[in-house]
């Protein structure tokens, strides 16, 4: 019918044209109103409406109108009809992602709906079967259905689909790892049960056996994922816990040092932290602890462990290590996150005080101070900060005032403000501080290099 | 340039079309360039033009000059105070910088009039940070960057500190959150500077190449990091960290577009931002597809990634830190589409980073339109334009009063308007009914508009509300939480925000309601009134452009302009009509021409005005212009032609062959050709053109008849005004301009094309002025056809004018 009209319309127009000379141009209907779309146009329109539909869905979702989004999604499913897209994300993946999101938030959705939707999605896209499975397991876990999640993961693990299985190798590894994690979870539950029994004097062989089998399953899977370069903090921690429980310290140590020092892995400060904690747990000598923390200091000078590192180094008898300790604490205080850390400031104050009292190694302070004297006064020792620190945290103000008094002299704003306030409040602690700074005021000249220049001139 | 090329293309497309008019732009261009254009090597010129077009095209597709946003909020000195400062550009050219005190509340109020600075460039970016007590505001325009200091006390005036000038446009300016008076500046040449007000500029890097792979964009960005001496430095391919103490050696790859971050193909960094207020070591990296949260301690691997699916890349971002146990809120804004997204995430130190709740879309400025009262179409259009202007900046202010917490979101548009919306906090509830109930959706949102700041009582007259751009108003797309929900909230204090549960739907903008609240409607109306008032007060020329006019002083002497000797009834009437028409800016249709000629009350005495113009007008009046035209031009030209040809023949004989580089002589030839052409030279003229016969040059008059004929009914011949309609002849210019002809005239080959184009343009020159009513001679001739005075005589006078220079 449509094609008939298409032919008829131009024909009549031509007749009209030939009959009346000169040509009389009657206003005809615009062609798109009577002519059916060509296949090309149709394709274009289809694409356009697909995009429009997607925009509506997005709009509804971003405004939390889940119901509206769901309605649009039912229309969008039609786009699967001609899914030749080579885009980054095809319609089937879109539907999966959007549908999951909607079902997570839609008030009327139930777990059952979610599961059936996901099952459909699994059959719809073989290319990301494992991804969908993994996501499904996460969702089940979030809803407390651990057993279902475990089943799901085991099922996914045994999935075979020709080349597709090898193509999704990465996902498969992840699925195995998460299954291992769930095994670990049940292992630790059983372990706790056994520990309870132990207290009460019971013995349960079946639980023990179950626990051991969980251990084996978990260990195999976890070990595998750890071999691949990546950030696997959760898996590594669990695996080390397992190994430690069964007394395999060498293996644990091996795993942790590999995780920290293998250059193929991304630089991960946590890896060093885990290694350090492991070594500390097993009473390793200070030397190895220090070497681990030294590397951590090189990567992340602002790490929380730097305080431990500094105290460790301060206690050391070696000069070089004490020198490093000063460097570490100065470097940590460079960072904005440490500005109000009382511990760090007291570490610095203590060490600076020690150095001054012993009157040795003043050049250490001088060297550290040299690169910082341009900006530390404004960064740490402004009058505004003195006021605020004094109001919020007096002991912080005290520690900082000591450092300021030594590094910048007794005329510096911070020290002046704090000592003035302290005198007003009759604080004994401040009186000793003031005395100390006044006594050692020549030190300031030496640190800041003023005495040298005055000698020269 | 682009539009010029378009116009020329259009001209070519309409080649031979009788109904063509020259746009003044093309004429100006030819005026500007005809003396030198042929001297420029065409390849070079083409390259340059091409490069420029590529640049222009790129900036049309994506304009990154406003990255970072030009709206900044300076929070009050202590958290308890409610008066902060909003810094934003305004003015017609966005070159005024305003510092406006704003009292934060449920409905933000301005206090006093803004401090104002005039800069000599369009403000692209305003960045601000509060260090200790003082606020520092960095302002970037293309070639200048400036820094202002804003004292902490409210009401204290901001003081400008320093300005730097760059040779290459600056692309980034950020203010250090750590040290007073420190800023980071990047230029499009790839240089990164640390700028300290006290010590000046320190160059950290100078590298026109991008960092990780080749990308053509000259855009660079720099942000401060957790360490006050370390700056992050970004281009489209990624981020690096640079240590200012040893900029040469110390750098660390921080973010790379590629495998580690799981980037898509073609993904590029659009906006990096330091999230120091949320977590000291976190950074936000936005690309056109996704946003990443990066941690300085764990470089290259994002700790959070989310595909934002915005239609336009996010150019503005703002972070509102959440307290302990609360989520951090990140606002992302796009420029062209005005999109605004709110993203919440938690974690960083103790726990892993994760998104808290689904991201939300906030209201955009153009969404207000539907809540404004119905307008007349032209006003509606104006409003639409105004509200649809691209966004230029973004700021957010958290506000708490008692239990009620809210977030004010300010949005700046390129028209200079600032809008706000309020999001109220809602403690997380297990399975909160997220706006599913219809009644809830209907009653939840009320968009409101604040009165224009200019009309706040106490503002000095003259500073506000005079210019259109001064209108500064806030729109409040506020969320009033449904009462039911509020009760629930009170009933379950355990689910307060201090528990580990993140406040998932912190702010929930529900769908826009059908009706704004009465208070909002009042504000809308007030704003509209102010807008239209200012619109009316605008000088006319900034509005819709009327037809351009030219001065007639040089065209006519005083005597010409004076009343003609015999002032008759007709003259008086014609003058009146003309005046009337001019006042109304209408056209004097009736006088146009004679499809229905006015009965002439009195025959005109042509002999009374012997000058050429009068003669021409008389001829036109009598409908005999074409004849007159032939007479006037044909004779002259034929004579001159003959003389010229004579001379050329002599020259040829004298010199034999002409060298290629003889541009001087060749320009002589083309001048002569121009003169040939301008009188509608006959077609098919081989080298020695035959003398022009009076029958030929109908080309020009024919243009008129056809043009007029088109507007008449049914294409029938206009009554009697044209003597004959000869069969359509081929366009006269073509054969004349054939390469053969040109070669035969000794035009160098490489110039022929140019010459042909040029001549083609001239041949289609502006038609002669339409005949006018006799009484209105001078003004209508100049005014209606909008031909600059020299142009109106182009055809006849040009060869004459050129002659002395050309060595005739």
mmCIF file of N, CA, C and O in Angstrom, chain B residues 619-693:
data_model
loop_
_atom_site.group_PDB
_atom_site.id
_atom_site.type_symbol
_atom_site.label_atom_id
_atom_site.label_comp_id
_atom_site.label_asym_id
_atom_site.label_seq_id
_atom_site.Cartn_x
_atom_site.Cartn_y
_atom_site.Cartn_z
ATOM 1 N N UNK B 619 15.045 59.212 -15.354
ATOM 2 C CA UNK B 619 14.909 58.093 -16.283
ATOM 3 C C UNK B 619 14.268 56.913 -15.594
ATOM 4 O O UNK B 619 13.385 56.244 -16.123
ATOM 5 N N UNK B 620 14.716 56.672 -14.384
ATOM 6 C CA UNK B 620 14.173 55.548 -13.646
ATOM 7 C C UNK B 620 12.686 55.742 -13.394
ATOM 8 O O UNK B 620 11.895 54.820 -13.464
ATOM 9 N N UNK B 621 12.379 56.934 -13.081
ATOM 10 C CA UNK B 621 10.988 57.249 -12.799
ATOM 11 C C UNK B 621 10.121 56.971 -14.005
ATOM 12 O O UNK B 621 9.026 56.460 -13.913
ATOM 13 N N UNK B 622 10.690 57.290 -15.121
ATOM 14 C CA UNK B 622 9.927 57.082 -16.341
ATOM 15 C C UNK B 622 9.973 55.610 -16.772
ATOM 16 O O UNK B 622 9.442 55.259 -17.814
ATOM 17 N N UNK B 623 10.644 54.782 -15.995
ATOM 18 C CA UNK B 623 10.719 53.366 -16.350
ATOM 19 C C UNK B 623 11.689 53.118 -17.479
ATOM 20 O O UNK B 623 11.576 52.146 -18.216
ATOM 21 N N UNK B 624 12.622 53.968 -17.621
ATOM 22 C CA UNK B 624 13.499 53.892 -18.784
ATOM 23 C C UNK B 624 14.953 53.785 -18.365
ATOM 24 O O UNK B 624 15.845 54.208 -19.075
ATOM 25 N N UNK B 625 15.133 53.224 -17.236
ATOM 26 C CA UNK B 625 16.475 53.229 -16.681
ATOM 27 C C UNK B 625 17.464 52.473 -17.538
ATOM 28 O O UNK B 625 18.600 52.887 -17.730
ATOM 29 N N UNK B 626 17.020 51.325 -18.071
ATOM 30 C CA UNK B 626 17.971 50.502 -18.816
ATOM 31 C C UNK B 626 18.522 51.273 -20.016
ATOM 32 O O UNK B 626 19.721 51.238 -20.282
ATOM 33 N N UNK B 627 17.663 51.960 -20.604
ATOM 34 C CA UNK B 627 18.102 52.718 -21.764
ATOM 35 C C UNK B 627 19.119 53.768 -21.354
ATOM 36 O O UNK B 627 20.190 53.903 -21.933
ATOM 37 N N UNK B 628 18.749 54.455 -20.316
ATOM 38 C CA UNK B 628 19.636 55.501 -19.814
ATOM 39 C C UNK B 628 20.993 54.923 -19.466
ATOM 40 O O UNK B 628 22.037 55.480 -19.722
ATOM 41 N N UNK B 629 20.942 53.757 -18.873
ATOM 42 C CA UNK B 629 22.158 53.080 -18.412
ATOM 43 C C UNK B 629 23.061 52.767 -19.583
ATOM 44 O O UNK B 629 24.259 52.997 -19.564
ATOM 45 N N UNK B 630 22.458 52.211 -20.604
ATOM 46 C CA UNK B 630 23.252 51.913 -21.802
ATOM 47 C C UNK B 630 23.904 53.167 -22.332
ATOM 48 O O UNK B 630 25.095 53.207 -22.617
ATOM 49 N N UNK B 631 23.080 54.130 -22.383
ATOM 50 C CA UNK B 631 23.565 55.392 -22.926
ATOM 51 C C UNK B 631 24.786 55.852 -22.165
ATOM 52 O O UNK B 631 25.819 56.191 -22.721
ATOM 53 N N UNK B 632 24.614 55.843 -20.894
ATOM 54 C CA UNK B 632 25.620 56.466 -20.053
ATOM 55 C C UNK B 632 26.909 55.657 -20.043
ATOM 56 O O UNK B 632 27.989 56.173 -20.242
ATOM 57 N N UNK B 633 26.763 54.360 -19.836
ATOM 58 C CA UNK B 633 27.969 53.554 -19.686
ATOM 59 C C UNK B 633 28.527 53.108 -21.030
ATOM 60 O O UNK B 633 29.728 53.093 -21.234
ATOM 61 N N UNK B 634 27.646 52.679 -21.857
ATOM 62 C CA UNK B 634 28.085 52.089 -23.110
ATOM 63 C C UNK B 634 28.992 53.013 -23.902
ATOM 64 O O UNK B 634 30.065 52.626 -24.339
ATOM 65 N N UNK B 635 28.607 54.207 -23.966
ATOM 66 C CA UNK B 635 29.388 55.142 -24.753
ATOM 67 C C UNK B 635 30.762 55.348 -24.145
ATOM 68 O O UNK B 635 31.784 55.131 -24.772
ATOM 69 N N UNK B 636 30.700 55.727 -22.876
ATOM 70 C CA UNK B 636 31.941 55.968 -22.152
ATOM 71 C C UNK B 636 32.903 54.825 -22.321
ATOM 72 O O UNK B 636 34.055 54.984 -22.659
ATOM 73 N N UNK B 637 32.341 53.656 -22.011
ATOM 74 C CA UNK B 637 33.182 52.488 -21.935
ATOM 75 C C UNK B 637 33.768 52.161 -23.297
ATOM 76 O O UNK B 637 34.937 51.838 -23.396
ATOM 77 N N UNK B 638 32.909 52.230 -24.255
ATOM 78 C CA UNK B 638 33.385 51.866 -25.583
ATOM 79 C C UNK B 638 34.566 52.743 -25.982
ATOM 80 O O UNK B 638 35.573 52.260 -26.477
ATOM 81 N N UNK B 639 34.419 53.996 -25.650
ATOM 82 C CA UNK B 639 35.520 54.899 -25.987
ATOM 83 C C UNK B 639 36.790 54.479 -25.267
ATOM 84 O O UNK B 639 37.854 54.315 -25.865
ATOM 85 N N UNK B 640 36.620 54.295 -23.970
ATOM 86 C CA UNK B 640 37.801 53.983 -23.175
ATOM 87 C C UNK B 640 38.418 52.661 -23.625
ATOM 88 O O UNK B 640 39.623 52.497 -23.679
ATOM 89 N N UNK B 641 37.518 51.736 -23.925
ATOM 90 C CA UNK B 641 37.989 50.444 -24.369
ATOM 91 C C UNK B 641 38.886 50.568 -25.577
ATOM 92 O O UNK B 641 39.954 49.979 -25.645
ATOM 93 N N UNK B 642 38.417 51.331 -26.441
ATOM 94 C CA UNK B 642 39.164 51.455 -27.693
ATOM 95 C C UNK B 642 40.547 52.036 -27.405
ATOM 96 O O UNK B 642 41.552 51.520 -27.846
ATOM 97 N N UNK B 643 40.567 53.048 -26.599
ATOM 98 C CA UNK B 643 41.842 53.682 -26.263
ATOM 99 C C UNK B 643 42.768 52.674 -25.610
ATOM 100 O O UNK B 643 43.964 52.598 -25.921
ATOM 101 N N UNK B 644 42.200 51.898 -24.772
ATOM 102 C CA UNK B 644 42.992 50.934 -24.020
ATOM 103 C C UNK B 644 43.603 49.879 -24.924
ATOM 104 O O UNK B 644 44.782 49.541 -24.821
ATOM 105 N N UNK B 645 42.767 49.373 -25.766
ATOM 106 C CA UNK B 645 43.238 48.320 -26.642
ATOM 107 C C UNK B 645 44.372 48.824 -27.531
ATOM 108 O O UNK B 645 45.364 48.165 -27.751
ATOM 109 N N UNK B 646 44.155 50.004 -27.917
ATOM 110 C CA UNK B 646 45.167 50.692 -28.705
ATOM 111 C C UNK B 646 46.505 50.651 -27.972
ATOM 112 O O UNK B 646 47.521 50.205 -28.484
ATOM 113 N N UNK B 647 46.429 51.085 -26.757
ATOM 114 C CA UNK B 647 47.637 51.196 -25.953
ATOM 115 C C UNK B 647 48.280 49.819 -25.761
ATOM 116 O O UNK B 647 49.486 49.653 -25.842
ATOM 117 N N UNK B 648 47.440 48.838 -25.523
ATOM 118 C CA UNK B 648 47.986 47.515 -25.295
ATOM 119 C C UNK B 648 48.682 46.995 -26.524
ATOM 120 O O UNK B 648 49.749 46.375 -26.450
ATOM 121 N N UNK B 649 48.068 47.248 -27.604
ATOM 122 C CA UNK B 649 48.692 46.784 -28.831
ATOM 123 C C UNK B 649 50.069 47.419 -28.990
ATOM 124 O O UNK B 649 51.036 46.757 -29.308
ATOM 125 N N UNK B 650 50.115 48.672 -28.622
ATOM 126 C CA UNK B 650 51.401 49.354 -28.731
ATOM 127 C C UNK B 650 52.428 48.716 -27.786
ATOM 128 O O UNK B 650 53.542 48.437 -28.132
ATOM 129 N N UNK B 651 51.961 48.478 -26.598
ATOM 130 C CA UNK B 651 52.873 47.883 -25.620
ATOM 131 C C UNK B 651 53.368 46.532 -26.083
ATOM 132 O O UNK B 651 54.524 46.185 -25.948
ATOM 133 N N UNK B 652 52.461 45.759 -26.579
ATOM 134 C CA UNK B 652 52.815 44.427 -27.035
ATOM 135 C C UNK B 652 53.885 44.498 -28.096
ATOM 136 O O UNK B 652 54.867 43.763 -28.067
ATOM 137 N N UNK B 653 53.647 45.385 -28.929
ATOM 138 C CA UNK B 653 54.632 45.520 -29.999
ATOM 139 C C UNK B 653 55.990 45.907 -29.426
ATOM 140 O O UNK B 653 57.014 45.422 -29.815
ATOM 141 N N UNK B 654 55.947 46.794 -28.457
ATOM 142 C CA UNK B 654 57.203 47.278 -27.905
ATOM 143 C C UNK B 654 57.931 46.191 -27.131
ATOM 144 O O UNK B 654 59.152 46.100 -27.161
ATOM 145 N N UNK B 655 57.200 45.360 -26.420
ATOM 146 C CA UNK B 655 57.883 44.450 -25.510
ATOM 147 C C UNK B 655 57.889 42.990 -25.940
ATOM 148 O O UNK B 655 58.551 42.166 -25.331
ATOM 149 N N UNK B 656 57.130 42.700 -26.898
ATOM 150 C CA UNK B 656 57.081 41.315 -27.351
ATOM 151 C C UNK B 656 56.415 40.416 -26.336
ATOM 152 O O UNK B 656 55.205 40.322 -26.312
ATOM 153 N N UNK B 657 57.208 39.882 -25.439
ATOM 154 C CA UNK B 657 56.638 38.927 -24.498
ATOM 155 C C UNK B 657 56.634 39.501 -23.087
ATOM 156 O O UNK B 657 57.565 40.176 -22.694
ATOM 157 N N UNK B 658 55.620 39.166 -22.396
ATOM 158 C CA UNK B 658 55.493 39.701 -21.034
ATOM 159 C C UNK B 658 56.034 38.685 -20.030
ATOM 160 O O UNK B 658 55.780 37.499 -20.149
ATOM 161 N N UNK B 659 56.753 39.190 -19.108
ATOM 162 C CA UNK B 659 57.292 38.245 -18.107
ATOM 163 C C UNK B 659 56.199 37.867 -17.118
ATOM 164 O O UNK B 659 55.243 38.595 -16.902
ATOM 165 N N UNK B 660 56.422 36.718 -16.483
ATOM 166 C CA UNK B 660 55.398 36.200 -15.588
ATOM 167 C C UNK B 660 55.247 37.048 -14.342
ATOM 168 O O UNK B 660 54.184 37.172 -13.772
ATOM 169 N N UNK B 661 56.363 37.599 -13.963
ATOM 170 C CA UNK B 661 56.319 38.285 -12.680
ATOM 171 C C UNK B 661 55.801 39.715 -12.794
ATOM 172 O O UNK B 661 55.826 40.458 -11.833
ATOM 173 N N UNK B 662 55.374 40.035 -13.966
ATOM 174 C CA UNK B 662 54.965 41.430 -14.133
ATOM 175 C C UNK B 662 53.586 41.646 -13.540
ATOM 176 O O UNK B 662 52.606 41.758 -14.248
ATOM 177 N N UNK B 663 53.576 41.653 -12.277
ATOM 178 C CA UNK B 663 52.276 41.777 -11.639
ATOM 179 C C UNK B 663 51.698 43.159 -11.889
ATOM 180 O O UNK B 663 50.500 43.342 -11.935
ATOM 181 N N UNK B 664 52.566 44.066 -12.046
ATOM 182 C CA UNK B 664 52.099 45.421 -12.269
ATOM 183 C C UNK B 664 51.262 45.500 -13.542
ATOM 184 O O UNK B 664 50.124 45.924 -13.545
ATOM 185 N N UNK B 665 51.851 44.989 -14.593
ATOM 186 C CA UNK B 665 51.124 45.071 -15.859
ATOM 187 C C UNK B 665 49.901 44.195 -15.855
ATOM 188 O O UNK B 665 48.882 44.543 -16.430
ATOM 189 N N UNK B 666 50.041 43.047 -15.186
ATOM 190 C CA UNK B 666 48.880 42.180 -15.207
ATOM 191 C C UNK B 666 47.728 42.829 -14.453
ATOM 192 O O UNK B 666 46.577 42.663 -14.812
ATOM 193 N N UNK B 667 48.077 43.571 -13.416
ATOM 194 C CA UNK B 667 46.986 44.230 -12.734
ATOM 195 C C UNK B 667 46.373 45.302 -13.623
ATOM 196 O O UNK B 667 45.201 45.603 -13.531
ATOM 197 N N UNK B 668 47.198 45.820 -14.496
ATOM 198 C CA UNK B 668 46.639 46.752 -15.464
ATOM 199 C C UNK B 668 45.587 46.049 -16.296
ATOM 200 O O UNK B 668 44.472 46.524 -16.460
ATOM 201 N N UNK B 669 45.960 44.865 -16.725
ATOM 202 C CA UNK B 669 45.000 44.165 -17.578
ATOM 203 C C UNK B 669 43.723 43.870 -16.839
ATOM 204 O O UNK B 669 42.655 44.003 -17.375
ATOM 205 N N UNK B 670 43.905 43.446 -15.612
ATOM 206 C CA UNK B 670 42.645 43.057 -15.009
ATOM 207 C C UNK B 670 41.795 44.263 -14.700
ATOM 208 O O UNK B 670 40.592 44.196 -14.707
ATOM 209 N N UNK B 671 42.445 45.360 -14.470
ATOM 210 C CA UNK B 671 41.649 46.560 -14.307
ATOM 211 C C UNK B 671 40.839 46.849 -15.557
ATOM 212 O O UNK B 671 39.664 47.158 -15.501
ATOM 213 N N UNK B 672 41.539 46.711 -16.667
ATOM 214 C CA UNK B 672 40.831 47.019 -17.899
ATOM 215 C C UNK B 672 39.690 46.041 -18.096
ATOM 216 O O UNK B 672 38.618 46.401 -18.549
ATOM 217 N N UNK B 673 39.957 44.799 -17.671
ATOM 218 C CA UNK B 673 38.907 43.822 -17.854
ATOM 219 C C UNK B 673 37.726 44.124 -16.961
ATOM 220 O O UNK B 673 36.589 43.924 -17.305
ATOM 221 N N UNK B 674 38.106 44.615 -15.808
ATOM 222 C CA UNK B 674 37.052 44.966 -14.891
ATOM 223 C C UNK B 674 36.139 46.005 -15.515
ATOM 224 O O UNK B 674 34.928 45.921 -15.445
ATOM 225 N N UNK B 675 36.774 46.931 -16.142
ATOM 226 C CA UNK B 675 35.955 47.981 -16.731
ATOM 227 C C UNK B 675 35.109 47.419 -17.866
ATOM 228 O O UNK B 675 33.963 47.791 -18.039
ATOM 229 N N UNK B 676 35.694 46.472 -18.573
ATOM 230 C CA UNK B 676 34.906 45.856 -19.633
ATOM 231 C C UNK B 676 33.695 45.168 -19.048
ATOM 232 O O UNK B 676 32.609 45.210 -19.573
ATOM 233 N N UNK B 677 34.015 44.521 -17.942
ATOM 234 C CA UNK B 677 32.990 43.690 -17.387
ATOM 235 C C UNK B 677 31.877 44.473 -16.754
ATOM 236 O O UNK B 677 30.724 44.089 -16.781
ATOM 237 N N UNK B 678 32.318 45.526 -16.112
ATOM 238 C CA UNK B 678 31.361 46.249 -15.300
ATOM 239 C C UNK B 678 30.228 46.815 -16.142
ATOM 240 O O UNK B 678 29.156 47.057 -15.640
ATOM 241 N N UNK B 679 30.492 46.988 -17.392
ATOM 242 C CA UNK B 679 29.359 47.461 -18.174
ATOM 243 C C UNK B 679 28.639 46.303 -18.849
ATOM 244 O O UNK B 679 28.018 46.452 -19.874
ATOM 245 N N UNK B 680 28.765 45.166 -18.245
ATOM 246 C CA UNK B 680 28.050 44.011 -18.781
ATOM 247 C C UNK B 680 28.603 43.636 -20.130
ATOM 248 O O UNK B 680 27.894 43.563 -21.126
ATOM 249 N N UNK B 681 29.904 43.379 -20.124
ATOM 250 C CA UNK B 681 30.593 43.165 -21.390
ATOM 251 C C UNK B 681 29.968 42.045 -22.190
ATOM 252 O O UNK B 681 29.440 41.098 -21.634
ATOM 253 N N UNK B 682 30.022 42.153 -23.444
ATOM 254 C CA UNK B 682 29.397 41.155 -24.295
ATOM 255 C C UNK B 682 30.096 39.818 -24.166
ATOM 256 O O UNK B 682 31.266 39.747 -23.864
ATOM 257 N N UNK B 683 29.317 38.807 -24.412
ATOM 258 C CA UNK B 683 29.875 37.466 -24.302
ATOM 259 C C UNK B 683 30.749 37.165 -25.501
ATOM 260 O O UNK B 683 30.776 37.904 -26.474
ATOM 261 N N UNK B 684 31.434 36.034 -25.364
ATOM 262 C CA UNK B 684 32.169 35.461 -26.488
ATOM 263 C C UNK B 684 33.073 36.453 -27.175
ATOM 264 O O UNK B 684 33.168 36.488 -28.384
ATOM 265 N N UNK B 685 33.676 37.279 -26.377
ATOM 266 C CA UNK B 685 34.581 38.245 -26.987
ATOM 267 C C UNK B 685 35.976 37.672 -27.052
ATOM 268 O O UNK B 685 36.614 37.504 -26.046
ATOM 269 N N UNK B 686 36.438 37.331 -28.185
ATOM 270 C CA UNK B 686 37.824 36.924 -28.303
ATOM 271 C C UNK B 686 38.718 38.156 -28.173
ATOM 272 O O UNK B 686 38.217 39.257 -28.044
ATOM 273 N N UNK B 687 39.991 37.889 -28.251
ATOM 274 C CA UNK B 687 40.963 38.883 -27.796
ATOM 275 C C UNK B 687 40.573 40.323 -28.067
ATOM 276 O O UNK B 687 40.364 41.082 -27.141
ATOM 277 N N UNK B 688 40.449 40.706 -29.284
ATOM 278 C CA UNK B 688 39.987 42.088 -29.450
ATOM 279 C C UNK B 688 38.462 42.105 -29.468
ATOM 280 O O UNK B 688 37.843 41.623 -30.412
ATOM 281 N N UNK B 689 37.918 42.572 -28.373
ATOM 282 C CA UNK B 689 36.464 42.547 -28.279
ATOM 283 C C UNK B 689 35.879 43.545 -29.248
ATOM 284 O O UNK B 689 36.434 44.614 -29.433
ATOM 285 N N UNK B 690 34.786 43.151 -29.861
ATOM 286 C CA UNK B 690 34.156 44.112 -30.762
ATOM 287 C C UNK B 690 33.588 45.262 -29.956
ATOM 288 O O UNK B 690 33.262 45.091 -28.788
ATOM 289 N N UNK B 691 33.494 46.380 -30.530
ATOM 290 C CA UNK B 691 32.925 47.515 -29.819
ATOM 291 C C UNK B 691 31.526 47.172 -29.351
ATOM 292 O O UNK B 691 30.795 46.433 -29.999
ATOM 293 N N UNK B 692 31.229 47.711 -28.241
ATOM 294 C CA UNK B 692 29.967 47.351 -27.638
ATOM 295 C C UNK B 692 28.827 47.982 -28.399
ATOM 296 O O UNK B 692 28.834 49.172 -28.679
ATOM 297 N N UNK B 693 27.926 47.126 -28.696
ATOM 298 C CA UNK B 693 26.757 47.680 -29.358
ATOM 299 C C UNK B 693 25.728 48.060 -28.314
ATOM 300 O O UNK B 693 25.670 47.458 -27.257
#
